[in-house]
Amino acid sequence: MTISKTASGKAAFPYTIEKRLQIEYLLSATALSQNKQSDGSDVVWGLTQTPKTLPPRYFYDDRGSQLFEQICELPEYYPTRTEAAILQRFAAEIAQLTGACEIVELGSGSSTKTRILLDAYNKLGYPLRYVPIDVSAGILESSAKELLADYPSLVVRALVSTYELALERLEGSRLATRMICFLGSTLGNLNREECDLFLSQIANALNVGEYFLLGIDLEKSEYLLNAAYNDSQGVTAAFNLNMLEHLNWRFDGNFDPAQFEHWAFYNKSESQIEMHLRSVRSHTVQLRALDLTVEFEKGETIFTEISRKFDLNSMQKELQGHGLVPLQVWTDPNQWFGVLLCQMQKTKSVSVTA
């Protein structure tokens, strides 16, 4: 695509939305289906372990996605609004540090935070090029079209893919450099081994001098953490229990959510919130499509999710170990959340701004 320039040097795109949007499938429909393990083999494996587990992806049917959006608006759930406030305050500084760059985002969601970054780059007159990555083509297309309608100079190349495959196959940036974004403290859903592998994949995807923008939830009082995952309105509990309804629909099951209770707590030794579904009595569940019968004892749990909380100094050392050197670290006044801008280079001093 040829990019024209105005007299001021700003990029101009007198094209329709369709001409500014490219959706590329790195995975075929068959591969996507296999990646999602639609055969339920992950469910069978998890429910036959001790302790029992379920993959967090089963949170997200339509109802689960709606509930998660509600969680993000809860007064007790600080991460979303705190990270957004940090970006609002420091997005201009991020744009100044990177200069014009292609923004690659792993999981864009409703693109609220993406807009904060795009506004900052747009205000500086930089060309806007955005590469969102997700396994859902529908989400990618709808969110991209909303962005393209609001940013006339934006060009979007959406990748329908897992993060891992997309990072392996990223093309060279059409701009001077690129910045991979991983916001929302999604990193906290990975255990230590998965986190180490993920950071290696990020480092391998970046050329020397390119950037990585990371948002992480920080360690804080157990009271605040427990309240965030045990909200007074019971939305998080409904979100957790809805996983059982999703399994019923998908695999012809007879889970009775009334026979389970939401159990979330902060595991201080592991610095992580753990979410479980706890059986309130002994009973039997069948998932007929999987030919699976599962026995539950009273008090037995299904482990559904972790949300790790990070120490800034430790995380900076871990990033440096992968060649991702923090250029700048921003926090909120309470130091509840951190946003780190890293660069693939050998050494750089680090400062913290609250």
Tab-separated table of C-alpha atoms in Angstrom:
chain	number	residue	atom	x	y	z
A	1	MET	CA	0.000	0.000	0.000
A	2	THR	CA	1.377	3.421	-0.922
A	3	ILE	CA	1.253	5.996	1.831
A	4	SER	CA	0.917	9.604	0.734
A	5	LYS	CA	2.096	12.546	2.805
A	6	THR	CA	0.646	15.985	3.434
A	7	ALA	CA	2.726	19.129	3.181
A	8	SER	CA	3.347	18.947	6.927
A	9	GLY	CA	4.801	15.473	6.550
A	10	LYS	CA	1.873	13.718	8.209
A	11	ALA	CA	0.568	10.534	6.687
A	12	ALA	CA	-2.666	10.883	4.750
A	13	PHE	CA	-4.982	8.018	3.818
A	14	PRO	CA	-7.835	9.107	1.550
A	15	TYR	CA	-9.069	5.517	1.480
A	16	THR	CA	-12.240	3.818	2.619
A	17	ILE	CA	-12.219	1.693	5.751
A	18	GLU	CA	-12.115	-1.460	3.644
A	19	LYS	CA	-8.930	-0.338	1.897
A	20	ARG	CA	-7.263	0.461	5.212
A	21	LEU	CA	-8.102	-2.910	6.790
A	22	GLN	CA	-6.323	-6.164	6.093
A	23	ILE	CA	-7.235	-9.339	7.989
A	24	GLU	CA	-4.745	-12.144	7.604
A	25	TYR	CA	-5.393	-15.694	8.736
A	26	LEU	CA	-2.210	-17.289	10.033
A	27	LEU	CA	-4.315	-20.242	11.124
A	28	SER	CA	-6.768	-22.083	8.921
A	29	ALA	CA	-10.280	-22.740	10.215
A	30	THR	CA	-9.216	-26.331	10.885
A	31	ALA	CA	-6.113	-25.253	12.765
A	32	LEU	CA	-8.102	-22.746	14.804
A	33	SER	CA	-10.529	-25.478	15.757
A	34	GLN	CA	-7.685	-27.744	16.784
A	35	ASN	CA	-6.039	-24.924	18.704
A	36	LYS	CA	-9.247	-24.350	20.661
A	37	GLN	CA	-9.334	-28.060	21.426
A	38	SER	CA	-13.025	-28.120	20.560
A	39	ASP	CA	-12.998	-31.883	21.097
A	40	GLY	CA	-12.845	-31.199	24.848
A	41	SER	CA	-9.650	-33.161	25.445
A	42	ASP	CA	-8.399	-30.352	27.677
A	43	VAL	CA	-11.562	-30.645	29.802
A	44	VAL	CA	-11.181	-34.418	30.134
A	45	TRP	CA	-7.550	-34.045	31.099
A	46	GLY	CA	-8.230	-31.294	33.647
A	47	LEU	CA	-11.178	-32.949	35.376
A	48	THR	CA	-9.279	-36.220	35.790
A	49	GLN	CA	-6.334	-34.566	37.556
A	50	THR	CA	-5.791	-34.160	41.301
A	51	PRO	CA	-6.576	-31.386	42.028
A	52	LYS	CA	-9.069	-30.854	39.211
A	53	THR	CA	-8.475	-27.946	36.820
A	54	LEU	CA	-10.187	-26.250	33.893
A	55	PRO	CA	-8.602	-23.996	31.247
A	56	PRO	CA	-9.495	-20.295	31.734
A	57	ARG	CA	-10.593	-20.039	28.096
A	58	TYR	CA	-13.898	-21.681	29.110
A	59	PHE	CA	-14.788	-18.477	30.968
A	60	TYR	CA	-15.465	-16.762	27.671
A	61	ASP	CA	-18.737	-17.688	26.098
A	62	ASP	CA	-21.026	-14.719	25.317
A	63	ARG	CA	-22.298	-14.517	28.899
A	64	GLY	CA	-18.794	-14.840	30.324
A	65	SER	CA	-17.479	-12.037	28.114
A	66	GLN	CA	-20.332	-9.786	29.253
A	67	LEU	CA	-19.617	-10.574	32.889
A	68	PHE	CA	-15.929	-9.806	32.451
A	69	GLU	CA	-16.786	-6.396	30.994
A	70	GLN	CA	-18.900	-5.800	34.132
A	71	ILE	CA	-16.004	-6.887	36.357
A	72	CYS	CA	-13.786	-4.241	34.800
A	73	GLU	CA	-16.290	-1.568	35.893
A	74	LEU	CA	-16.625	-2.736	39.512
A	75	PRO	CA	-15.460	-0.350	42.262
A	76	GLU	CA	-13.348	-3.109	43.852
A	77	TYR	CA	-11.659	-4.079	40.584
A	78	TYR	CA	-8.874	-1.502	40.308
A	79	PRO	CA	-6.582	-2.944	37.538
A	80	THR	CA	-8.427	-1.748	34.417
A	81	ARG	CA	-9.014	1.839	35.472
A	82	THR	CA	-5.599	2.157	37.145
A	83	GLU	CA	-3.704	1.028	34.047
A	84	ALA	CA	-5.853	3.270	31.848
A	85	ALA	CA	-5.072	6.253	34.100
A	86	ILE	CA	-1.333	5.560	33.834
A	87	LEU	CA	-1.583	5.413	30.051
A	88	GLN	CA	-3.645	8.614	29.936
A	89	ARG	CA	-0.970	10.382	31.958
A	90	PHE	CA	2.102	9.023	30.184
A	91	ALA	CA	1.042	8.018	26.646
A	92	ALA	CA	2.591	11.185	25.204
A	93	GLU	CA	5.889	10.290	26.862
A	94	ILE	CA	5.682	6.751	25.465
A	95	ALA	CA	5.154	8.149	21.960
A	96	GLN	CA	8.035	10.582	22.341
A	97	LEU	CA	10.383	7.827	23.496
A	98	THR	CA	9.575	5.442	20.649
A	99	GLY	CA	8.951	7.911	17.849
A	100	ALA	CA	6.773	6.802	14.955
A	101	CYS	CA	6.227	3.059	15.376
A	102	GLU	CA	3.970	0.213	14.386
A	103	ILE	CA	1.820	-0.818	17.359
A	104	VAL	CA	1.399	-4.578	17.699
A	105	GLU	CA	-1.123	-5.597	20.368
A	106	LEU	CA	-1.675	-9.044	21.816
A	107	GLY	CA	-5.401	-9.107	22.626
A	108	SER	CA	-6.970	-5.718	21.908
A	109	GLY	CA	-10.414	-6.298	23.467
A	110	SER	CA	-12.608	-3.218	23.213
A	111	SER	CA	-9.529	-1.146	22.237
A	112	THR	CA	-10.091	1.451	24.967
A	113	LYS	CA	-6.414	1.484	25.915
A	114	THR	CA	-5.391	1.242	22.275
A	115	ARG	CA	-7.184	4.519	21.659
A	116	ILE	CA	-5.155	6.223	24.381
A	117	LEU	CA	-1.947	5.254	22.589
A	118	LEU	CA	-3.276	6.104	19.126
A	119	ASP	CA	-4.352	9.543	20.360
A	120	ALA	CA	-0.841	10.226	21.654
A	121	TYR	CA	0.885	9.177	18.428
A	122	ASN	CA	-1.699	11.004	16.325
A	123	LYS	CA	-1.202	14.226	18.293
A	124	LEU	CA	2.505	14.120	17.468
A	125	GLY	CA	1.665	13.746	13.780
A	126	TYR	CA	3.007	10.221	13.474
A	127	PRO	CA	1.566	7.790	10.927
A	128	LEU	CA	-0.710	5.245	12.580
A	129	ARG	CA	-0.211	1.557	11.865
A	130	TYR	CA	-1.808	-1.042	14.119
A	131	VAL	CA	-1.452	-4.843	14.200
A	132	PRO	CA	-3.968	-6.473	16.591
A	133	ILE	CA	-3.629	-10.226	17.211
A	134	ASP	CA	-6.436	-12.533	18.326
A	135	VAL	CA	-7.882	-15.952	17.514
A	136	SER	CA	-11.334	-14.393	16.989
A	137	ALA	CA	-11.726	-12.920	13.509
A	138	GLY	CA	-15.081	-11.407	14.472
A	139	ILE	CA	-13.660	-9.436	17.400
A	140	LEU	CA	-10.712	-8.277	15.312
A	141	GLU	CA	-12.910	-7.045	12.469
A	142	SER	CA	-15.489	-5.239	14.607
A	143	SER	CA	-12.947	-3.475	16.829
A	144	ALA	CA	-10.740	-2.560	13.862
A	145	LYS	CA	-13.636	-1.012	11.923
A	146	GLU	CA	-14.575	1.121	14.929
A	147	LEU	CA	-10.986	2.367	15.170
A	148	LEU	CA	-10.724	3.019	11.429
A	149	ALA	CA	-13.913	5.090	11.521
A	150	ASP	CA	-12.439	7.303	14.233
A	151	TYR	CA	-8.847	7.563	12.946
A	152	PRO	CA	-8.817	8.512	9.240
A	153	SER	CA	-5.055	8.001	8.914
A	154	LEU	CA	-4.990	4.585	10.583
A	155	VAL	CA	-4.051	1.402	8.727
A	156	VAL	CA	-4.839	-1.933	10.393
A	157	ARG	CA	-3.358	-5.342	9.609
A	158	ALA	CA	-5.183	-7.768	11.882
A	159	LEU	CA	-3.770	-11.252	12.441
A	160	VAL	CA	-6.125	-14.132	13.207
A	161	SER	CA	-3.712	-16.262	15.165
A	162	THR	CA	-2.471	-17.475	18.485
A	163	TYR	CA	0.052	-15.164	20.098
A	164	GLU	CA	2.817	-17.716	19.665
A	165	LEU	CA	2.375	-18.184	15.929
A	166	ALA	CA	1.892	-14.473	15.268
A	167	LEU	CA	5.078	-13.594	17.154
A	168	GLU	CA	6.964	-16.175	15.093
A	169	ARG	CA	5.674	-14.805	11.804
A	170	LEU	CA	5.572	-11.045	12.318
A	171	GLU	CA	6.668	-9.246	9.180
A	172	GLY	CA	9.079	-6.349	9.330
A	173	SER	CA	7.499	-3.077	10.385
A	174	ARG	CA	6.381	-0.707	7.622
A	175	LEU	CA	7.456	2.152	9.913
A	176	ALA	CA	10.857	2.925	11.412
A	177	THR	CA	10.296	0.633	14.385
A	178	ARG	CA	7.612	-1.336	16.221
A	179	MET	CA	6.242	-1.717	19.741
A	180	ILE	CA	4.601	-4.933	20.955
A	181	CYS	CA	1.976	-4.233	23.652
A	182	PHE	CA	0.798	-6.706	26.279
A	183	LEU	CA	-1.482	-4.818	28.627
A	184	GLY	CA	-4.063	-5.626	31.307
A	185	SER	CA	-1.625	-7.705	33.392
A	186	THR	CA	-2.541	-10.696	31.255
A	187	LEU	CA	1.001	-11.824	31.960
A	188	GLY	CA	-0.260	-12.645	35.465
A	189	ASN	CA	-2.384	-15.491	34.086
A	190	LEU	CA	0.800	-17.361	33.134
A	191	ASN	CA	2.732	-19.428	35.649
A	192	ARG	CA	6.455	-18.832	36.015
A	193	GLU	CA	7.488	-21.334	33.344
A	194	GLU	CA	4.884	-20.042	30.883
A	195	CYS	CA	5.935	-16.457	31.618
A	196	ASP	CA	9.584	-17.234	30.918
A	197	LEU	CA	8.677	-18.876	27.601
A	198	PHE	CA	6.411	-15.988	26.623
A	199	LEU	CA	9.102	-13.355	27.266
A	200	SER	CA	11.524	-15.401	25.168
A	201	GLN	CA	8.988	-15.340	22.333
A	202	ILE	CA	8.605	-11.564	22.657
A	203	ALA	CA	12.376	-11.081	22.570
A	204	ASN	CA	12.720	-13.313	19.508
A	205	ALA	CA	10.017	-11.336	17.698
A	206	LEU	CA	11.755	-7.977	18.195
A	207	ASN	CA	14.753	-6.564	16.402
A	208	VAL	CA	17.405	-4.697	18.369
A	209	GLY	CA	16.065	-1.233	19.156
A	210	GLU	CA	12.385	-2.208	18.987
A	211	TYR	CA	10.030	-1.883	21.952
A	212	PHE	CA	7.856	-3.898	24.338
A	213	LEU	CA	5.128	-2.188	26.408
A	214	LEU	CA	3.992	-4.285	29.367
A	215	GLY	CA	1.288	-3.687	31.978
A	216	ILE	CA	1.531	-5.603	35.267
A	217	ASP	CA	-0.495	-5.697	38.461
A	218	LEU	CA	1.748	-5.116	41.484
A	219	GLU	CA	1.882	-6.704	44.920
A	220	LYS	CA	-0.301	-4.917	47.452
A	221	SER	CA	-2.360	-5.559	50.573
A	222	GLU	CA	-4.222	-8.843	50.791
A	223	TYR	CA	-7.381	-6.914	51.674
A	224	LEU	CA	-7.378	-5.022	48.358
A	225	LEU	CA	-6.537	-8.126	46.352
A	226	ASN	CA	-9.153	-10.325	47.973
A	227	ALA	CA	-11.800	-7.617	47.583
A	228	ALA	CA	-11.018	-7.249	43.875
A	229	TYR	CA	-11.789	-10.926	43.236
A	230	ASN	CA	-14.663	-11.241	45.733
A	231	ASP	CA	-16.724	-8.183	44.825
A	232	SER	CA	-19.773	-7.243	46.880
A	233	GLN	CA	-22.119	-7.559	43.879
A	234	GLY	CA	-21.065	-11.143	43.199
A	235	VAL	CA	-20.129	-10.487	39.563
A	236	THR	CA	-16.799	-12.306	39.798
A	237	ALA	CA	-18.537	-15.258	41.423
A	238	ALA	CA	-21.067	-15.333	38.566
A	239	PHE	CA	-18.215	-15.141	36.054
A	240	ASN	CA	-16.458	-18.106	37.667
A	241	LEU	CA	-19.631	-20.211	37.969
A	242	ASN	CA	-20.661	-19.410	34.398
A	243	MET	CA	-17.819	-21.647	33.243
A	244	LEU	CA	-19.959	-24.615	34.296
A	245	GLU	CA	-22.897	-23.418	32.187
A	246	HIS	CA	-20.527	-23.027	29.239
A	247	LEU	CA	-19.362	-26.624	29.671
A	248	ASN	CA	-22.973	-27.827	29.910
A	249	TRP	CA	-23.854	-26.140	26.630
A	250	ARG	CA	-20.711	-27.165	24.820
A	251	PHE	CA	-20.419	-30.764	25.976
A	252	ASP	CA	-24.002	-31.731	26.893
A	253	GLY	CA	-23.300	-31.637	30.615
A	254	ASN	CA	-25.375	-31.535	33.770
A	255	PHE	CA	-23.254	-29.349	36.034
A	256	ASP	CA	-25.513	-27.646	38.585
A	257	PRO	CA	-23.840	-24.312	39.480
A	258	ALA	CA	-25.846	-24.307	42.737
A	259	GLN	CA	-23.705	-27.240	43.865
A	260	PHE	CA	-20.545	-25.108	43.660
A	261	GLU	CA	-19.347	-21.889	45.211
A	262	HIS	CA	-16.841	-19.292	44.055
A	263	TRP	CA	-13.614	-19.368	46.061
A	264	ALA	CA	-10.889	-16.799	45.398
A	265	PHE	CA	-8.008	-15.965	47.713
A	266	TYR	CA	-4.527	-14.511	47.712
A	267	ASN	CA	-1.784	-17.115	47.963
A	268	LYS	CA	0.914	-15.034	49.602
A	269	SER	CA	3.721	-17.584	49.180
A	270	GLU	CA	3.139	-17.617	45.405
A	271	SER	CA	2.162	-13.916	45.123
A	272	GLN	CA	-0.977	-14.814	43.208
A	273	ILE	CA	-4.734	-14.762	43.398
A	274	GLU	CA	-6.186	-18.234	42.889
A	275	MET	CA	-9.733	-18.809	41.652
A	276	HIS	CA	-11.494	-22.085	42.319
A	277	LEU	CA	-14.954	-23.609	42.119
A	278	ARG	CA	-15.622	-25.524	45.339
A	279	SER	CA	-18.161	-28.335	45.584
A	280	VAL	CA	-20.634	-27.755	48.422
A	281	ARG	CA	-21.578	-31.450	48.631
A	282	SER	CA	-20.612	-34.843	47.217
A	283	HIS	CA	-22.204	-35.397	43.817
A	284	THR	CA	-21.659	-36.738	40.286
A	285	VAL	CA	-21.469	-34.770	37.022
A	286	GLN	CA	-21.687	-36.064	33.472
A	287	LEU	CA	-20.434	-34.481	30.251
A	288	ARG	CA	-22.173	-36.755	27.795
A	289	ALA	CA	-20.508	-35.441	24.635
A	290	LEU	CA	-17.156	-36.362	26.184
A	291	ASP	CA	-18.349	-39.664	27.639
A	292	LEU	CA	-17.042	-38.367	30.965
A	293	THR	CA	-18.386	-38.940	34.480
A	294	VAL	CA	-16.783	-36.940	37.277
A	295	GLU	CA	-17.172	-37.559	41.013
A	296	PHE	CA	-16.922	-34.596	43.392
A	297	GLU	CA	-16.395	-34.841	47.134
A	298	LYS	CA	-17.713	-32.134	49.441
A	299	GLY	CA	-15.123	-29.356	49.574
A	300	GLU	CA	-13.268	-30.559	46.477
A	301	THR	CA	-12.244	-27.780	44.091
A	302	ILE	CA	-11.711	-27.075	40.415
A	303	PHE	CA	-8.765	-24.710	39.894
A	304	THR	CA	-9.866	-22.201	37.224
A	305	GLU	CA	-7.357	-19.335	37.130
A	306	ILE	CA	-4.317	-17.640	38.629
A	307	SER	CA	-3.558	-13.930	38.611
A	308	ARG	CA	0.025	-13.324	39.646
A	309	LYS	CA	1.058	-10.046	41.267
A	310	PHE	CA	4.509	-8.686	40.539
A	311	ASP	CA	7.383	-6.875	42.193
A	312	LEU	CA	8.700	-4.123	39.919
A	313	ASN	CA	12.372	-4.698	40.676
A	314	SER	CA	12.119	-8.450	40.147
A	315	MET	CA	10.194	-8.012	36.905
A	316	GLN	CA	12.767	-5.567	35.553
A	317	LYS	CA	15.528	-8.095	36.214
A	318	GLU	CA	13.505	-10.834	34.546
A	319	LEU	CA	12.932	-8.680	31.480
A	320	GLN	CA	16.606	-7.774	31.305
A	321	GLY	CA	17.438	-11.468	31.384
A	322	HIS	CA	15.591	-11.752	28.063
A	323	GLY	CA	17.327	-8.727	26.558
A	324	LEU	CA	14.277	-6.522	27.161
A	325	VAL	CA	15.796	-3.570	28.963
A	326	PRO	CA	13.361	-1.181	30.709
A	327	LEU	CA	13.741	2.387	29.477
A	328	GLN	CA	11.031	3.789	31.711
A	329	VAL	CA	8.653	2.516	34.377
A	330	TRP	CA	5.448	4.328	35.267
A	331	THR	CA	3.146	3.673	38.213
A	332	ASP	CA	0.035	5.228	39.703
A	333	PRO	CA	0.258	7.289	42.928
A	334	ASN	CA	-0.665	4.205	45.007
A	335	GLN	CA	1.840	2.027	43.129
A	336	TRP	CA	-0.863	-0.562	42.526
A	337	PHE	CA	-0.036	-1.074	38.850
A	338	GLY	CA	3.016	-0.708	36.641
A	339	VAL	CA	3.567	0.011	32.954
A	340	LEU	CA	7.037	-0.712	31.592
A	341	LEU	CA	8.492	0.385	28.267
A	342	CYS	CA	11.363	-1.922	27.315
A	343	GLN	CA	13.777	-1.924	24.395
A	344	MET	CA	15.873	-4.638	22.849
A	345	GLN	CA	19.307	-3.324	23.778
A	346	LYS	CA	22.133	-4.049	26.188
A	347	THR	CA	22.007	-1.365	28.873
A	348	LYS	CA	19.837	1.579	29.771
A	349	SER	CA	19.177	3.363	33.052
A	350	VAL	CA	15.775	2.911	34.615
A	351	SER	CA	13.672	5.571	36.322
A	352	VAL	CA	10.370	5.243	38.135
A	353	THR	CA	7.690	7.931	37.870
A	354	ALA	CA	4.615	7.900	40.084
